[in-house]
XYZ file of C-alpha atoms in Angstrom:
572
model
C 143.279 97.752 122.429
C 144.617 96.310 125.666
C 142.449 93.685 127.375
C 142.375 93.685 131.154
C 140.330 90.455 131.348
C 143.002 88.475 129.403
C 145.386 88.332 132.370
C 143.172 86.446 134.801
C 141.898 83.918 132.296
C 145.434 82.542 131.942
C 145.428 81.620 135.629
C 142.770 78.924 135.374
C 141.566 77.149 132.255
C 138.094 76.611 133.680
C 137.413 80.350 133.372
C 137.279 80.100 129.529
C 135.423 76.767 129.667
C 132.730 78.168 131.944
C 132.184 81.212 129.739
C 132.017 79.074 126.584
C 129.600 76.762 128.402
C 127.401 79.848 128.901
C 127.264 80.564 125.178
C 130.393 82.653 124.602
C 132.156 82.002 121.334
C 135.833 80.998 121.198
C 136.588 84.364 119.629
C 134.596 86.238 122.309
C 136.895 85.224 125.139
C 139.823 87.016 123.436
C 137.905 90.330 123.042
C 137.479 93.122 125.589
C 134.706 92.000 127.901
C 131.936 94.386 128.884
C 129.541 93.867 131.785
C 126.046 94.873 130.655
C 123.747 95.041 133.691
C 120.159 96.155 134.018
C 117.287 95.891 136.511
C 114.985 94.112 134.095
C 112.047 92.292 135.641
C 108.275 92.328 136.072
C 108.514 94.657 139.070
C 107.145 97.825 137.378
C 106.941 99.692 134.049
C 110.391 101.249 134.502
C 112.066 97.849 134.353
C 109.897 95.626 132.185
C 111.444 96.832 128.925
C 115.087 97.035 129.867
C 115.997 93.636 128.400
C 115.333 95.211 124.992
C 117.721 98.059 125.735
C 120.411 95.662 127.000
C 120.060 93.712 123.737
C 120.811 96.821 121.769
C 123.705 97.756 124.097
C 125.178 94.308 123.392
C 124.779 94.785 119.638
C 126.709 98.042 119.857
C 129.458 96.326 121.909
C 129.757 93.494 119.355
C 129.814 96.003 116.521
C 132.934 97.651 117.932
C 134.819 94.434 118.710
C 133.818 93.690 122.293
C 132.096 90.783 123.980
C 129.193 91.660 126.323
C 128.064 89.653 129.341
C 124.515 90.287 130.603
C 123.523 90.393 134.284
C 120.287 91.446 136.010
C 119.294 92.641 139.497
C 115.594 93.609 139.437
C 114.710 96.774 141.314
C 111.691 97.788 143.418
C 108.978 100.355 142.886
C 107.981 103.031 145.402
C 104.469 103.152 143.894
C 103.803 99.499 144.636
C 105.139 99.958 148.176
C 102.807 102.781 149.226
C 100.941 102.436 152.464
C 102.586 99.275 153.866
C 105.911 98.157 155.351
C 107.326 97.375 151.920
C 108.135 101.075 151.659
C 110.753 100.649 154.412
C 112.811 98.499 152.051
C 112.917 100.935 149.143
C 115.898 103.125 150.058
C 117.767 100.072 151.409
C 117.395 98.580 147.934
C 119.690 101.289 146.581
C 122.491 99.884 148.664
C 121.621 96.267 147.814
C 121.555 96.906 144.040
C 124.837 98.815 144.216
C 126.390 95.940 146.157
C 125.149 93.400 143.601
C 126.700 95.347 140.737
C 129.932 95.545 142.723
C 129.846 91.759 143.144
C 129.106 91.158 139.479
C 131.849 93.570 138.437
C 134.396 92.124 140.820
C 134.123 88.365 140.645
C 135.751 88.388 137.183
C 137.688 91.168 135.549
C 135.767 93.359 133.084
C 137.247 95.842 130.645
C 134.197 98.107 130.815
C 130.641 98.324 132.104
C 127.265 99.599 130.835
C 124.424 99.879 133.372
C 120.768 100.470 132.489
C 117.860 101.478 134.715
C 114.928 103.928 134.788
C 113.790 104.618 138.309
C 114.165 106.059 141.768
C 116.657 103.815 143.552
C 118.137 101.777 140.722
C 119.647 104.796 138.959
C 121.494 106.129 142.044
C 122.478 102.537 142.840
C 123.990 102.201 139.381
C 125.734 105.577 139.580
C 127.160 104.647 142.987
C 128.367 101.340 141.569
C 130.012 103.081 138.601
C 131.861 105.368 141.043
C 132.819 102.456 143.323
C 133.993 99.970 140.677
C 135.788 102.625 138.626
C 136.241 100.828 135.322
C 135.247 102.589 132.047
C 131.468 102.875 132.327
C 128.388 104.330 130.697
C 124.872 104.672 132.105
C 121.818 104.168 129.878
C 118.560 105.776 131.153
C 115.409 103.716 130.615
C 113.273 106.650 129.389
C 109.807 108.081 130.003
C 106.355 106.547 130.108
C 103.631 107.868 127.754
C 101.219 110.458 129.202
C 97.850 109.332 130.495
C 94.561 110.690 129.119
C 94.388 114.494 129.053
C 98.100 114.735 129.880
C 97.647 113.106 133.271
C 100.131 110.999 135.241
C 100.038 108.011 137.549
C 99.693 110.512 140.433
C 95.926 110.576 139.957
C 96.241 107.745 142.440
C 96.444 110.251 145.302
C 93.038 111.778 144.661
C 91.414 108.470 143.759
C 92.720 106.657 146.841
C 91.682 109.440 149.222
C 88.160 109.726 147.768
C 87.799 105.918 147.783
C 88.680 105.798 151.502
C 86.504 108.781 152.408
C 83.687 107.463 150.168
C 83.329 110.870 148.583
C 82.235 111.314 144.997
C 83.855 108.325 143.285
C 82.413 105.327 141.504
C 83.927 101.995 140.437
C 84.174 103.033 136.783
C 86.437 106.011 137.605
C 88.719 103.723 139.662
C 88.786 101.127 136.835
C 89.503 103.779 134.184
C 92.496 105.021 136.218
C 93.855 101.529 136.624
C 93.632 100.953 132.859
C 95.195 104.281 131.874
C 97.370 105.520 134.769
C 100.493 103.790 133.497
C 99.940 103.438 129.705
C 103.374 102.154 128.721
C 106.814 101.127 129.900
C 109.193 103.764 131.210
C 109.517 106.003 134.276
C 106.411 107.892 135.452
C 106.036 110.913 133.271
C 106.417 113.672 135.875
C 109.724 115.024 137.227
C 109.783 112.670 140.176
C 112.909 110.991 141.521
C 113.063 108.538 138.593
C 113.068 111.287 135.981
C 115.247 113.517 138.071
C 117.926 110.881 138.429
C 117.866 110.123 134.712
C 118.574 113.821 134.236
C 121.324 113.738 136.873
C 123.069 110.796 135.132
C 123.358 112.957 131.995
C 124.199 116.123 133.902
C 127.061 114.286 135.628
C 128.476 113.210 132.255
C 127.804 109.495 132.744
C 125.044 109.162 130.148
C 125.228 110.067 126.498
C 123.959 113.573 125.571
C 120.207 113.668 125.071
C 119.620 110.196 126.500
C 117.744 111.121 129.661
C 113.942 110.804 129.437
C 113.676 109.556 125.853
C 110.086 108.285 125.471
C 110.369 104.553 126.150
C 108.161 103.639 123.186
C 110.183 105.455 120.527
C 112.946 104.085 118.300
C 115.269 106.777 119.709
C 115.683 104.882 122.971
C 116.890 101.760 121.137
C 119.332 103.932 119.176
C 120.544 105.501 122.385
C 121.226 102.037 123.864
C 123.031 100.916 120.686
C 125.161 104.060 120.757
C 126.106 103.384 124.393
C 127.332 99.939 123.371
C 129.529 101.493 120.723
C 130.698 104.298 123.001
C 131.869 102.014 125.791
C 134.463 100.528 123.471
C 135.844 103.972 122.871
C 136.046 104.614 126.620
C 137.851 101.275 127.112
C 140.322 102.149 124.361
C 141.016 105.591 125.846
C 141.074 104.220 129.402
C 138.733 106.995 130.617
C 137.556 106.121 134.144
C 134.534 107.346 136.078
C 136.817 109.038 138.577
C 138.007 111.280 135.744
C 134.378 112.214 134.962
C 132.856 112.397 138.423
C 134.833 115.385 139.650
C 133.730 118.072 142.064
C 133.022 120.309 139.039
C 130.785 117.596 137.516
C 128.740 117.352 140.722
C 128.403 121.105 140.883
C 127.164 121.088 137.287
C 124.584 118.475 138.190
C 123.290 120.516 141.104
C 122.975 123.531 138.771
C 120.789 121.485 136.412
C 118.805 120.051 139.327
C 118.078 123.559 140.558
C 117.061 124.761 137.095
C 114.597 121.955 136.334
C 112.982 121.668 139.784
C 114.265 118.183 140.509
C 113.256 115.842 143.307
C 114.446 116.428 146.874
C 115.767 112.864 146.796
C 118.714 114.107 144.740
C 119.951 115.741 147.896
C 120.326 112.170 149.263
C 121.569 110.442 146.119
C 124.152 112.895 144.800
C 126.074 113.091 148.108
C 125.976 109.268 148.380
C 127.404 108.908 144.864
C 130.064 111.509 145.610
C 130.962 109.748 148.845
C 132.095 106.708 146.800
C 134.868 108.930 145.425
C 135.792 110.625 148.688
C 134.004 113.831 147.654
C 131.967 115.640 150.331
C 128.843 117.279 148.905
C 127.739 119.438 151.804
C 124.039 120.353 151.950
C 125.057 123.978 151.983
C 126.312 123.576 148.393
C 122.753 122.844 147.219
C 121.556 125.958 148.996
C 124.339 128.122 147.587
C 123.555 127.048 144.003
C 119.774 127.325 144.430
C 120.248 130.964 145.424
C 121.709 131.711 141.984
C 120.173 129.511 139.285
C 117.017 130.522 137.368
C 114.290 127.884 137.539
C 113.545 127.359 133.839
C 111.994 123.901 133.758
C 108.206 124.194 133.471
C 107.775 120.523 134.344
C 105.186 118.762 136.518
C 104.947 118.795 139.572
C 106.642 122.207 139.884
C 105.293 123.224 136.502
C 102.762 122.326 133.838
C 104.320 119.932 131.355
C 105.278 116.235 131.377
C 108.704 114.719 130.886
C 107.955 113.608 127.318
C 107.374 117.240 126.382
C 110.572 118.195 128.215
C 112.587 115.791 126.078
C 110.898 117.021 122.882
C 111.862 120.561 123.966
C 115.532 119.570 124.032
C 115.884 117.948 127.437
C 119.047 118.287 129.450
C 121.198 119.551 126.539
C 118.809 122.430 126.026
C 118.950 123.358 129.702
C 122.771 123.096 129.645
C 122.861 125.377 126.584
C 120.685 127.952 128.342
C 122.843 127.856 131.480
C 126.328 127.630 129.871
C 127.576 130.597 131.918
C 126.880 128.697 135.175
C 128.545 125.400 134.083
C 132.076 124.132 133.884
C 132.176 123.206 130.182
C 135.619 121.573 130.423
C 134.482 118.552 132.409
C 135.063 115.157 130.772
C 132.090 112.980 129.796
C 131.468 109.434 128.597
C 131.658 110.556 124.958
C 135.390 111.040 125.483
C 134.770 114.733 124.919
C 134.101 117.705 127.208
C 130.672 118.999 128.010
C 131.302 122.036 125.837
C 132.274 119.865 122.882
C 129.168 117.695 123.403
C 126.861 120.760 123.302
C 128.434 121.913 120.063
C 128.083 118.454 118.510
C 124.436 117.904 119.522
C 123.421 121.276 118.116
C 124.995 120.331 114.755
C 123.277 116.919 114.767
C 119.750 118.205 114.273
C 118.621 116.841 117.654
C 116.748 120.002 118.632
C 115.121 120.527 115.245
C 113.787 116.957 114.978
C 112.442 116.770 118.509
C 110.815 120.180 118.472
C 108.684 118.906 115.628
C 107.302 116.267 117.998
C 106.579 119.020 120.519
C 104.526 120.838 117.912
C 102.236 117.774 117.726
C 101.034 118.868 121.143
C 100.641 122.480 120.106
C 103.590 123.499 122.261
C 106.635 125.675 121.662
C 110.001 124.977 123.309
C 109.828 128.226 125.322
C 106.653 127.011 127.049
C 108.453 123.996 128.483
C 112.016 125.272 128.980
C 111.643 128.943 129.799
C 114.138 131.486 128.441
C 116.454 132.491 131.311
C 115.182 136.091 131.251
C 111.601 134.852 131.616
C 112.251 132.703 134.724
C 110.068 133.950 137.589
C 111.890 132.086 140.317
C 115.456 131.381 141.405
C 116.260 127.791 142.322
C 113.842 125.122 143.446
C 114.965 123.609 146.787
C 116.199 124.981 150.084
C 118.145 123.632 153.029
C 116.571 124.765 156.299
C 118.351 124.819 159.646
C 117.426 125.654 163.213
C 116.876 124.079 166.620
C 114.588 121.439 165.074
C 117.084 120.581 162.359
C 120.652 121.421 163.484
C 122.170 119.455 160.558
C 119.527 120.540 158.072
C 116.243 119.713 156.383
C 115.135 120.025 152.768
C 112.072 121.533 151.089
C 111.138 121.848 147.416
C 109.732 125.366 147.432
C 109.090 125.356 143.673
C 106.200 122.929 144.344
C 104.929 124.949 147.307
C 102.467 127.841 147.145
C 104.102 131.170 148.032
C 101.741 131.826 150.938
C 102.851 128.528 152.539
C 106.587 129.329 152.435
C 106.482 130.890 155.860
C 104.342 129.626 158.751
C 104.032 129.386 162.501
C 101.707 126.648 163.625
C 100.808 124.079 166.224
C 102.398 120.653 165.854
C 100.406 117.438 165.530
C 102.982 114.737 166.154
C 102.870 111.082 165.003
C 105.497 108.365 165.291
C 104.748 106.804 161.889
C 103.324 107.748 158.513
C 100.525 105.255 158.837
C 99.232 107.041 162.021
C 99.512 110.446 160.321
C 97.824 109.318 157.134
C 94.971 107.813 159.117
C 94.494 111.171 160.904
C 94.292 112.996 157.577
C 91.740 110.552 156.176
C 89.605 110.724 159.300
C 89.594 114.514 159.245
C 91.512 114.866 162.524
C 93.968 117.480 161.101
C 92.956 121.139 161.094
C 93.995 123.976 158.775
C 97.004 125.903 160.078
C 98.525 122.913 161.901
C 101.912 121.470 161.134
C 101.837 117.690 160.772
C 104.985 116.043 162.215
C 105.980 112.487 161.268
C 109.059 111.103 163.034
C 110.979 107.861 163.460
C 110.861 107.531 159.659
C 114.509 108.458 158.984
C 117.226 106.072 157.732
C 117.872 104.647 161.195
C 114.274 104.820 162.306
C 112.568 102.742 159.612
C 114.642 102.892 156.419
C 113.514 106.351 155.368
C 110.264 105.639 153.507
C 108.664 108.323 151.349
C 105.553 110.180 152.508
C 103.721 110.494 149.182
C 100.525 108.899 150.447
C 100.252 111.505 153.199
C 101.348 114.529 151.139
C 98.881 113.578 148.392
C 96.101 113.111 150.946
C 96.750 116.678 152.193
C 96.819 118.338 148.774
C 93.825 116.332 147.536
C 91.716 117.405 150.548
C 90.206 120.807 149.773
C 89.954 121.625 153.498
C 93.737 121.066 154.026
C 95.355 121.879 150.675
C 97.490 124.990 151.048
C 96.729 125.168 154.758
C 98.678 122.304 156.382
C 102.452 121.756 156.324
C 104.330 118.543 156.940
C 107.680 118.149 158.745
C 109.441 114.771 158.860
C 112.735 112.962 159.155
C 111.477 110.712 156.357
C 111.755 111.562 152.680
C 109.338 112.432 149.903
C 108.446 111.280 146.469
C 109.844 113.500 143.741
C 106.183 114.122 142.866
C 105.456 115.696 146.252
C 103.562 118.962 146.232
C 102.892 121.431 148.982
C 104.671 122.612 152.127
C 106.605 119.433 152.753
C 109.810 119.674 154.765
C 111.798 116.399 155.007
C 115.134 114.792 155.809
C 115.167 116.538 159.198
C 118.572 115.752 160.679
C 119.585 114.457 163.131
C 116.577 112.141 162.863
C 114.425 111.167 165.814
C 115.861 107.637 166.083
C 119.369 109.145 166.417
C 118.263 111.384 169.250
C 117.549 114.483 167.162
C 115.324 117.263 168.518
C 112.387 115.873 166.535
C 112.166 113.075 169.087
C 111.460 115.501 171.927
C 108.529 117.566 170.696
C 104.904 116.675 171.166
C 101.472 117.726 169.975
C 100.751 121.307 171.063
C 104.309 122.608 170.631
C 104.712 125.496 168.203
C 106.914 125.192 165.080
C 107.920 128.022 162.772
C 109.632 127.815 159.394
C 110.676 130.434 156.907
C 111.912 129.167 153.549
C 113.317 132.509 152.446
C 115.324 132.779 155.692
C 116.166 129.007 155.530
C 114.971 128.403 159.112
C 113.091 125.650 160.948
C 112.605 126.025 164.680
C 110.551 125.098 167.708
C 109.383 128.508 168.958
C 107.158 127.418 171.806
C 106.022 124.459 173.871
C 102.619 123.348 175.100
C 100.874 126.070 173.136
C 102.937 128.921 174.563
C 105.439 131.054 172.554
C 108.837 131.225 174.251
C 112.309 132.685 173.843
C 114.915 130.423 172.146
C 116.828 129.864 175.380
C 113.685 128.697 177.187
C 112.778 126.303 174.335
C 116.304 124.871 174.437
C 116.059 124.238 178.183
C 112.727 122.470 177.811
C 113.978 120.266 174.972
C 117.081 119.368 176.991
C 114.917 118.528 179.984
C 112.721 116.300 177.821
C 115.757 114.605 176.372
C 116.930 113.589 179.814
C 113.605 112.069 180.755
C 112.014 110.849 177.486
C 113.354 107.516 176.172
C 113.708 107.145 172.428
C 111.172 104.886 170.752
C 112.707 101.453 170.278
C 112.446 99.914 166.811
C 110.778 96.520 166.247
C 112.987 93.458 165.859
C 114.314 93.471 162.336
C 116.173 90.922 160.263
C 118.283 90.784 157.141
C 118.821 93.681 154.777
C 116.546 96.146 156.623
C 118.360 95.498 159.917
C 121.752 95.976 158.284
C 120.583 99.155 156.675
C 118.884 100.794 159.647
C 121.748 99.917 162.038
C 124.439 101.467 159.795
C 122.791 104.173 157.677
C 124.246 107.676 157.767
C 122.014 110.735 158.163
C 120.010 112.071 155.222
C 122.325 115.085 155.092
C 125.197 112.671 154.417
C 123.392 110.724 151.729
C 121.721 108.038 153.917
C 124.151 105.345 152.744
C 126.514 103.282 154.825
């Protein structure tokens, strides 16, 4: 086995002395050296257990003759950032974590790299870093949290927070019970939000070992998965298989197929293009739409379906979905096992993986077909759509699988707000009326860092007067848990001079998900022809100044001044 790191250590004797002063053994410095990096910390349940996984990764590396070096860059949690300016930092943290891994991977030479995370921005950050650094690499997903009481999730927070603010039918005991049970273990929240979606995408791209996405974080299987990754990285180093050989256009297409089939988070339409961009691959938004027109939606997983991510893994997880959709996938793509996707699927079937895990599913009284539908039983094709029109010339995204069918086409009066806080306050106060379209702007990547709108979308769906009767349109993004008629990522965003900046309350907006359209169809309460609407918007553009952002410093300033549009991945 050739050792890349051996060359540089001969340039300067202090290199070896410094490593040995950090606890490396004299034999370690002559072995292949593997960077093992996680986002361990006390920041949230998805990170608090990752030191244990890294320990098992290191054991696997040692077993196969390598020497691991452990590094940490703790990530942030969208849930803790709800409702205040901390949310503006969340997407920017993806770039910061990616940059830190690049720094750790570049200041000394490494022969390989294993990265470990569980959640929304750390996973895409790690996948971007793997693509950017391009040394033999494996990603280890941090797994799923246990379900709450009665198969609930942490998203009960939406209803509880709204009723607490509106002082309607809630008592301190119910609030306390939720706080004690809403997040009952380590791991990613147990719905198919962005965290769980991106765990699935890491496996679908071929960067994580087969069956490793969404392992329950409290089970021995996740430790075994981490140990196996430590062993597997040494094989990749020996074979010199690089991420650029795995992350091909075919691999990204495969990932979008799986995303469509399981009803994944809309945030993947930001993250996958940003990962691809590191390799010079352009994932156009139209590709998501093309694939979602063809792929059966077979994942019956909350929030688009009934069951939680633990049940999805017990039902066979990503390998089971890949098996069901083999005819739509390129089975010849290379993966981190050193084998092709097709070879992996044959091997995992022989291993007893499905048989063992389906037994756990039976503990819940469930059959596999209830969680991962047979293709011929799928009632819907795809799960997300890219909408375009005079309000979104570059595009906007909607997860129609989590939207009631009677809300997939609407013409309504706009209620326009320049921040989520203002819009959320209007919902709580009861200022929004059924049939209106709530518009939140200046919340795109350049506007404020592209925060998610979960607090507002949950307030809408938890209000019986508004649920199924009010839509939301924004240049911000959504939580993967978002339900309802929520259209986001409107591009160009308001802060970049997009049409969203030039509408006001009383204008009329129409969208049609089946026709993939999003348009202003009238102004000041009056329906108009497209040409007339265009003239009015152009006139407003010449006389309405854009809202100026507040003075920003540091990482948020760097991000908002340089971020690309959401349709290009919102990176820089």
